[in-house]
Amino acid sequence: MTESNVSTGIWDAIWEFFASIRLTIILLFSLAVTSIIGTLIPQNKPPMEYLQAFGEFRFRLFNALDFFDMYRSWWFQLLIVLLVLNIIICSLERLSALSKILFVKNPKIKPSRFRKANNKIVFDTDDSSATLQKRYASILKRGFTYYKTETIDNGLWLYAEKWRWTRIGVYVVHLSIVMLLIGSLVGSILGFEGFVNIPEQESTNRIFLRSNGQAFQLPFEVRCEDFNVSFYDNGAPKEFRSRLVIIENGQTVVEKDIIVNDPLRYRGINFFQSSYGKLDAPQNHAADETPPESLDLRVIDKASGAAHDFTTRIGERQAIPGGKGEFKVLAFQPHLTFGGQDIGAGLQVEVTLTGKAPETILLPLHFPNFDKMRGGALFFTVTGQKRRDFSPTEKSERYYTGLQVTKDPGVPLVYAGFITMLVGFVISFFMSHQMVAIEITSRGSGSRISVSGASSRNKLGMDRKIERLSAQLQKS
Amino acid sequence: MNSSSILSIITFVYGAAVFLYLVELVFKKSLAGRIATVVTIIAFVGNTTGLVMRWVESYQLGFGHAPLSNLYESLVFFAWSIALLYIFIEWKYKNRVFGTLSTALACCAMAYASLKPDQIQPLIPALKSNWLIAHVFTCFIGYASFAIAFGISLLYLLRRFGGPAMLDRLPADNLLDELTHQLVMFGFIFLSAGIITGSVWANSAWGRYWGWDPKETWSLITWFVYAGLLHARFMRGWQGTRIAVLSIVGFLAVLFTYFGVNYLPGLHSYGAPS
């Protein structure tokens, strides 16, 4: 055996290994089973958490097996690469065989294929083959795109077919999977995923990458003009909104309010609303931690719009004019929590509307419109407090907006892959190459007719089609 | 009358359909079967009405969102999808033998929904997207196909391994097998469309189309199982018992994607039972 023979032998073996459907099935089920691990073990947590949860032995074992970042582990990626190679080689092998039958101008009829078909229906008629041929031809031409007749043996064959091209459907799906993987590869090489927290009224061009926490320079500056959060009256957050401005070479080029599900996109870089928080502002802390001496509150009647201003102290009861009820500031809190978030300093106020049970409401100093969302008949807001230069309208408490910053040039390819996949499914699951043959043989003055068909998939559908066709032929 | 009370009545209408289909199956009374079909259609119309009313009610409350935002609403929609698909199968195959199990699945989904809080809640920011309807609709049509395929596979195995005699009235093995396969294909397209719409949505909300979140991963696991089933059948000629077993395993993965994942940490926690 020569050296080249040995190497062709190896290459053939490798090719055959990857061309096997058994490999496909094994890989699909292996991916299904191994993917479970990463859903049971939370991924990418600090090592200490794992050590506490699993103990030292299992921690070392799982760590060696990459279970803590398994979807990026070498063995999981290897499974995916094997699957893609498997898909490509299987497709190439079958496409080369398929191309021989895909582009034929004049399909050859194999009489035996149709004579032996399980769905064959035979009936006799009194008409001669010449008249039948004309009549049947017009029926076949209506339902199919290709039609021909052929004289073989002692009979006549009418043959029709359609949708030969749909045999490529499954390869369209395979192509889409390759597109998705190339798209994700492009994204992971040329793109990035990062985050940045920008305080209100500040701008930056430096973000931090999620992969390694390192700083990354953007080609322009982002400024957060304003951040706002609103809540439903059940405490669930309603909307997070950041007013962002893109500044390039000292010029404002884009200005946009972003909310979750509506990001800002500029030059291929996307800014998503992802979190928010309160800035530590040491100069305000002292002021925030201590209760104020006196408070200015405004009560607005939602229906009439009538406003009443009060100056009150903690624990002092105030009557609302018009006999609507009364209220009392129960306490000052340096940190109100609402919907699990720290919304800064605020007041707890007990409101008793006439004829109703007392209700405790929250009035955060930083969000003057907060109480509007409660949906009550009266809307309370804090307009001022007497204590060391404090004024809530000047926003002594500052918030920052947390932005997810991404760039992924692979997305168009991935989306093209999505569309290709769906198109491929429709072709390969709902359409098939359909062939029907009618054999007419003379019997005395009349003829014997055999109708049968074949299709590239959905045999039952073809059986029903043949039943309908033969009924139609008998009636014609 | 509000949507919740209509929907709780519909649970019993589905229950009545289960009973009538069973009467037809056991006593071979075709009249019971015809009534069962009418009852199922009534249940489906009532189910649709309940969903539409709930949608209207959410606007009256000032939230205004499609009734697809929590576990209760998704279960009601799941029942709706199963009923829709079953009515189509009965019409297409002119056969009522799958009626019992399909209406039973719809009835179970509704009964489970009735155990869950049914208040209409406002949408949290992450769910405020036009993709919500497309994503949930495609996923649940897929889940419903897999659910019925699961039921048929179960019947297939029961008869194969010595079930009650009335199962003899089921269609021939090859029809059961073919129907399972058709439903799995149909479900597979919708599952894929569901994963795709979810990815596009994730990309517009969080800036990444795939993040190995447990729900995403489990939907992919389900996808792998059914992809394996389809390849085994198309390319290796698997049939009968082996396909039925895979179809059952696939549906268990669907159930875990739907319910089980809520007990794991992740971004889809708004579907969590409470």
mmCIF file of C-alpha atoms in Angstrom, chain A residues 27-252:
data_model
loop_
_atom_site.group_PDB
_atom_site.id
_atom_site.type_symbol
_atom_site.label_atom_id
_atom_site.label_comp_id
_atom_site.label_asym_id
_atom_site.label_seq_id
_atom_site.Cartn_x
_atom_site.Cartn_y
_atom_site.Cartn_z
ATOM 1 C CA LEU A 27 -24.920 14.273 18.790
ATOM 2 C CA LEU A 28 -28.450 15.725 19.023
ATOM 3 C CA PHE A 29 -29.274 13.595 22.061
ATOM 4 C CA SER A 30 -25.857 14.260 23.653
ATOM 5 C CA LEU A 31 -26.396 18.007 23.262
ATOM 6 C CA ALA A 32 -29.890 17.659 24.752
ATOM 7 C CA VAL A 33 -28.625 15.729 27.787
ATOM 8 C CA THR A 34 -25.472 17.742 28.488
ATOM 9 C CA SER A 35 -27.293 21.076 28.109
ATOM 10 C CA ILE A 36 -29.311 20.159 31.198
ATOM 11 C CA ILE A 37 -26.242 20.495 33.451
ATOM 12 C CA GLY A 38 -25.911 24.230 32.915
ATOM 13 C CA THR A 39 -29.562 24.807 33.765
ATOM 14 C CA LEU A 40 -29.228 23.008 37.092
ATOM 15 C CA ILE A 41 -25.932 24.633 38.110
ATOM 16 C CA PRO A 42 -26.158 28.444 37.891
ATOM 17 C CA GLN A 43 -23.443 29.563 35.481
ATOM 18 C CA ASN A 44 -20.525 31.971 35.984
ATOM 19 C CA LYS A 45 -20.934 32.620 39.703
ATOM 20 C CA PRO A 46 -17.990 33.506 41.936
ATOM 21 C CA PRO A 47 -15.974 30.378 42.875
ATOM 22 C CA MET A 48 -16.665 30.900 46.586
ATOM 23 C CA GLU A 49 -20.402 30.360 46.061
ATOM 24 C CA TYR A 50 -19.763 27.048 44.333
ATOM 25 C CA LEU A 51 -17.313 25.976 46.995
ATOM 26 C CA GLN A 52 -19.917 26.607 49.690
ATOM 27 C CA ALA A 53 -22.696 24.923 47.776
ATOM 28 C CA PHE A 54 -20.863 21.805 46.649
ATOM 29 C CA GLY A 55 -18.007 21.251 49.083
ATOM 30 C CA GLU A 56 -14.417 20.915 48.046
ATOM 31 C CA PHE A 57 -14.441 17.559 46.275
ATOM 32 C CA ARG A 58 -17.412 18.222 44.013
ATOM 33 C CA PHE A 59 -16.221 21.783 43.445
ATOM 34 C CA ARG A 60 -12.888 20.506 42.089
ATOM 35 C CA LEU A 61 -14.570 17.849 39.995
ATOM 36 C CA PHE A 62 -17.180 20.188 38.476
ATOM 37 C CA ASN A 63 -14.555 22.863 37.929
ATOM 38 C CA ALA A 64 -12.332 20.413 36.048
ATOM 39 C CA LEU A 65 -15.323 19.471 33.889
ATOM 40 C CA ASP A 66 -16.103 23.170 33.211
ATOM 41 C CA PHE A 67 -19.604 22.789 34.652
ATOM 42 C CA PHE A 68 -19.522 26.372 35.946
ATOM 43 C CA ASP A 69 -19.185 27.842 32.443
ATOM 44 C CA MET A 70 -20.213 24.781 30.476
ATOM 45 C CA TYR A 71 -21.709 26.388 27.350
ATOM 46 C CA ARG A 72 -18.290 27.908 26.597
ATOM 47 C CA SER A 73 -16.363 24.796 27.623
ATOM 48 C CA TRP A 74 -14.181 23.038 25.097
ATOM 49 C CA TRP A 75 -16.220 19.828 25.205
ATOM 50 C CA PHE A 76 -19.575 21.493 24.655
ATOM 51 C CA GLN A 77 -18.188 23.629 21.835
ATOM 52 C CA LEU A 78 -16.651 20.470 20.399
ATOM 53 C CA LEU A 79 -20.073 18.798 20.330
ATOM 54 C CA ILE A 80 -21.447 21.793 18.422
ATOM 55 C CA VAL A 81 -18.533 21.822 15.967
ATOM 56 C CA LEU A 82 -18.978 18.063 15.397
ATOM 57 C CA LEU A 83 -22.682 18.578 14.733
ATOM 58 C CA VAL A 84 -21.972 21.333 12.212
ATOM 59 C CA LEU A 85 -19.337 19.210 10.435
ATOM 60 C CA ASN A 86 -21.827 16.353 10.455
ATOM 61 C CA ILE A 87 -24.546 18.576 8.958
ATOM 62 C CA ILE A 88 -22.236 19.958 6.272
ATOM 63 C CA ILE A 89 -20.792 16.608 5.217
ATOM 64 C CA CYS A 90 -24.149 14.796 5.256
ATOM 65 C CA SER A 91 -25.637 17.581 3.169
ATOM 66 C CA LEU A 92 -22.754 17.617 0.673
ATOM 67 C CA GLU A 93 -22.890 13.865 0.254
ATOM 68 C CA ARG A 94 -26.628 13.776 -0.357
ATOM 69 C CA LEU A 95 -26.687 16.966 -2.430
ATOM 70 C CA SER A 96 -24.249 15.482 -4.923
ATOM 71 C CA ALA A 97 -26.601 12.538 -5.409
ATOM 72 C CA LEU A 98 -29.597 14.853 -5.442
ATOM 73 C CA SER A 99 -28.159 17.182 -8.073
ATOM 74 C CA LYS A 100 -28.376 14.322 -10.572
ATOM 75 C CA ILE A 101 -32.119 14.090 -10.214
ATOM 76 C CA LEU A 102 -32.801 17.740 -9.386
ATOM 77 C CA PHE A 103 -31.993 19.253 -12.762
ATOM 78 C CA VAL A 104 -33.307 16.654 -15.218
ATOM 79 C CA LYS A 105 -35.285 18.175 -18.080
ATOM 80 C CA ASN A 106 -37.011 14.945 -19.050
ATOM 81 C CA PRO A 107 -37.604 12.689 -16.068
ATOM 82 C CA LYS A 108 -37.416 8.983 -16.874
ATOM 83 C CA ILE A 109 -40.381 6.901 -15.827
ATOM 84 C CA LYS A 110 -39.631 3.622 -14.127
ATOM 85 C CA PRO A 111 -42.761 1.561 -14.879
ATOM 86 C CA SER A 112 -41.978 -0.886 -12.095
ATOM 87 C CA ARG A 113 -41.977 1.888 -9.503
ATOM 88 C CA PHE A 114 -45.565 2.815 -10.306
ATOM 89 C CA ARG A 115 -46.807 -0.731 -11.054
ATOM 90 C CA LYS A 116 -45.646 -1.899 -7.634
ATOM 91 C CA ALA A 117 -46.923 1.181 -5.786
ATOM 92 C CA ASN A 118 -49.140 0.409 -2.785
ATOM 93 C CA ASN A 119 -51.525 3.170 -3.689
ATOM 94 C CA LYS A 120 -52.248 1.810 -7.193
ATOM 95 C CA ILE A 121 -55.909 1.927 -8.198
ATOM 96 C CA VAL A 122 -57.113 -0.056 -11.248
ATOM 97 C CA PHE A 123 -60.391 0.337 -13.095
ATOM 98 C CA ASP A 124 -61.827 -0.475 -16.547
ATOM 99 C CA THR A 125 -63.589 1.802 -18.979
ATOM 100 C CA ASP A 126 -65.243 1.446 -22.376
ATOM 101 C CA ASP A 127 -63.358 4.296 -23.991
ATOM 102 C CA SER A 128 -60.377 3.857 -26.276
ATOM 103 C CA SER A 129 -56.928 4.909 -25.180
ATOM 104 C CA ALA A 130 -56.808 7.770 -27.708
ATOM 105 C CA THR A 131 -59.858 9.576 -26.294
ATOM 106 C CA LEU A 132 -58.767 8.839 -22.714
ATOM 107 C CA GLN A 133 -55.329 10.252 -23.301
ATOM 108 C CA LYS A 134 -56.738 13.619 -24.373
ATOM 109 C CA ARG A 135 -59.189 13.788 -21.506
ATOM 110 C CA TYR A 136 -56.697 12.700 -18.818
ATOM 111 C CA ALA A 137 -53.960 14.955 -20.135
ATOM 112 C CA SER A 138 -56.040 18.052 -19.492
ATOM 113 C CA ILE A 139 -56.737 16.889 -15.904
ATOM 114 C CA LEU A 140 -53.052 16.185 -15.214
ATOM 115 C CA LYS A 141 -51.866 19.441 -16.772
ATOM 116 C CA ARG A 142 -54.125 21.375 -14.447
ATOM 117 C CA GLY A 143 -52.701 19.868 -11.259
ATOM 118 C CA PHE A 144 -49.047 19.515 -12.163
ATOM 119 C CA THR A 145 -46.297 21.595 -13.691
ATOM 120 C CA TYR A 146 -44.702 18.898 -15.865
ATOM 121 C CA TYR A 147 -46.532 16.465 -18.128
ATOM 122 C CA LYS A 148 -45.482 13.886 -20.702
ATOM 123 C CA THR A 149 -46.738 10.733 -22.331
ATOM 124 C CA GLU A 150 -44.751 7.705 -23.330
ATOM 125 C CA THR A 151 -45.564 4.513 -25.186
ATOM 126 C CA ILE A 152 -44.054 1.451 -23.593
ATOM 127 C CA ASP A 153 -44.820 -2.225 -23.793
ATOM 128 C CA ASN A 154 -48.372 -2.603 -25.020
ATOM 129 C CA GLY A 155 -49.664 0.513 -23.334
ATOM 130 C CA LEU A 156 -49.512 4.193 -22.894
ATOM 131 C CA TRP A 157 -48.111 6.086 -19.906
ATOM 132 C CA LEU A 158 -49.260 9.511 -18.891
ATOM 133 C CA TYR A 159 -46.868 10.990 -16.385
ATOM 134 C CA ALA A 160 -47.041 14.246 -14.455
ATOM 135 C CA GLU A 161 -45.120 15.768 -11.591
ATOM 136 C CA LYS A 162 -44.610 18.966 -9.628
ATOM 137 C CA TRP A 163 -42.376 20.551 -6.999
ATOM 138 C CA ARG A 164 -39.241 18.563 -7.824
ATOM 139 C CA TRP A 165 -37.175 21.435 -6.404
ATOM 140 C CA THR A 166 -38.687 21.008 -2.924
ATOM 141 C CA ARG A 167 -36.287 18.096 -2.407
ATOM 142 C CA ILE A 168 -33.706 20.716 -1.414
ATOM 143 C CA GLY A 169 -35.903 21.872 1.536
ATOM 144 C CA VAL A 170 -34.019 19.989 4.230
ATOM 145 C CA TYR A 171 -30.692 21.340 2.932
ATOM 146 C CA VAL A 172 -32.081 24.856 3.212
ATOM 147 C CA VAL A 173 -32.678 24.116 6.909
ATOM 148 C CA HIS A 174 -29.140 22.724 7.253
ATOM 149 C CA LEU A 175 -27.744 25.823 5.539
ATOM 150 C CA SER A 176 -29.642 27.996 8.015
ATOM 151 C CA ILE A 177 -27.991 26.236 10.958
ATOM 152 C CA VAL A 178 -24.560 26.828 9.444
ATOM 153 C CA MET A 179 -25.534 30.489 8.960
ATOM 154 C CA LEU A 180 -26.563 30.763 12.623
ATOM 155 C CA LEU A 181 -23.252 29.323 13.798
ATOM 156 C CA ILE A 182 -21.164 31.508 11.496
ATOM 157 C CA GLY A 183 -23.253 34.492 12.625
ATOM 158 C CA SER A 184 -22.585 33.728 16.277
ATOM 159 C CA LEU A 185 -18.882 33.239 15.513
ATOM 160 C CA VAL A 186 -18.741 36.642 13.758
ATOM 161 C CA GLY A 187 -20.435 38.168 16.791
ATOM 162 C CA SER A 188 -18.047 36.626 19.271
ATOM 163 C CA ILE A 189 -14.966 37.695 17.275
ATOM 164 C CA LEU A 190 -15.936 41.167 16.025
ATOM 165 C CA GLY A 191 -18.542 42.170 18.572
ATOM 166 C CA PHE A 192 -18.546 42.904 22.286
ATOM 167 C CA GLU A 193 -20.906 42.879 25.214
ATOM 168 C CA GLY A 194 -20.371 45.450 27.916
ATOM 169 C CA PHE A 195 -22.020 47.626 30.488
ATOM 170 C CA VAL A 196 -21.700 51.092 31.904
ATOM 171 C CA ASN A 197 -23.317 53.058 34.715
ATOM 172 C CA ILE A 198 -23.726 56.735 33.868
ATOM 173 C CA PRO A 199 -24.826 59.209 36.565
ATOM 174 C CA GLU A 200 -27.488 61.684 35.511
ATOM 175 C CA GLN A 201 -26.001 64.776 33.830
ATOM 176 C CA GLU A 202 -22.714 63.014 33.121
ATOM 177 C CA SER A 203 -21.167 61.551 30.017
ATOM 178 C CA THR A 204 -18.559 58.924 29.262
ATOM 179 C CA ASN A 205 -16.945 57.015 26.413
ATOM 180 C CA ARG A 206 -15.605 54.224 28.579
ATOM 181 C CA ILE A 207 -17.535 51.028 29.119
ATOM 182 C CA PHE A 208 -16.614 47.697 30.720
ATOM 183 C CA LEU A 209 -16.624 44.361 28.965
ATOM 184 C CA ARG A 210 -18.674 41.552 30.492
ATOM 185 C CA SER A 211 -16.151 38.894 29.481
ATOM 186 C CA ASN A 212 -13.180 40.208 31.469
ATOM 187 C CA GLY A 213 -14.318 43.427 33.175
ATOM 188 C CA GLN A 214 -11.759 45.487 31.254
ATOM 189 C CA ALA A 215 -12.427 49.050 30.119
ATOM 190 C CA PHE A 216 -13.290 49.603 26.473
ATOM 191 C CA GLN A 217 -13.230 52.895 24.589
ATOM 192 C CA LEU A 218 -16.271 53.872 22.489
ATOM 193 C CA PRO A 219 -15.684 56.081 19.392
ATOM 194 C CA PHE A 220 -18.106 58.657 20.823
ATOM 195 C CA GLU A 221 -19.479 59.884 24.128
ATOM 196 C CA VAL A 222 -22.788 58.956 25.751
ATOM 197 C CA ARG A 223 -24.493 61.324 28.122
ATOM 198 C CA CYS A 224 -27.342 60.517 30.472
ATOM 199 C CA GLU A 225 -29.497 63.634 30.696
ATOM 200 C CA ASP A 226 -32.050 62.157 33.034
ATOM 201 C CA PHE A 227 -33.221 58.890 34.537
ATOM 202 C CA ASN A 228 -36.731 58.122 35.704
ATOM 203 C CA VAL A 229 -38.490 55.104 37.113
ATOM 204 C CA SER A 230 -42.222 54.782 37.531
ATOM 205 C CA PHE A 231 -44.206 52.140 39.396
ATOM 206 C CA TYR A 232 -47.630 50.568 39.277
ATOM 207 C CA ASP A 233 -49.623 50.909 42.459
ATOM 208 C CA ASN A 234 -48.971 47.244 43.290
ATOM 209 C CA GLY A 235 -45.283 48.067 43.587
ATOM 210 C CA ALA A 236 -44.167 46.473 40.346
ATOM 211 C CA PRO A 237 -41.973 48.679 38.192
ATOM 212 C CA LYS A 238 -43.804 50.189 35.213
ATOM 213 C CA GLU A 239 -41.092 51.867 33.229
ATOM 214 C CA PHE A 240 -37.374 52.638 33.382
ATOM 215 C CA ARG A 241 -36.546 55.557 31.155
ATOM 216 C CA SER A 242 -33.178 57.166 30.406
ATOM 217 C CA ARG A 243 -32.688 60.217 28.251
ATOM 218 C CA LEU A 244 -29.468 59.551 26.345
ATOM 219 C CA VAL A 245 -27.448 61.850 24.127
ATOM 220 C CA ILE A 246 -24.679 60.750 21.780
ATOM 221 C CA ILE A 247 -21.889 63.291 21.443
ATOM 222 C CA GLU A 248 -19.421 62.900 18.623
ATOM 223 C CA ASN A 249 -16.544 65.386 18.132
ATOM 224 C CA GLY A 250 -18.223 67.746 20.572
ATOM 225 C CA GLN A 251 -21.473 67.705 18.580
ATOM 226 C CA THR A 252 -24.775 66.244 19.723
#
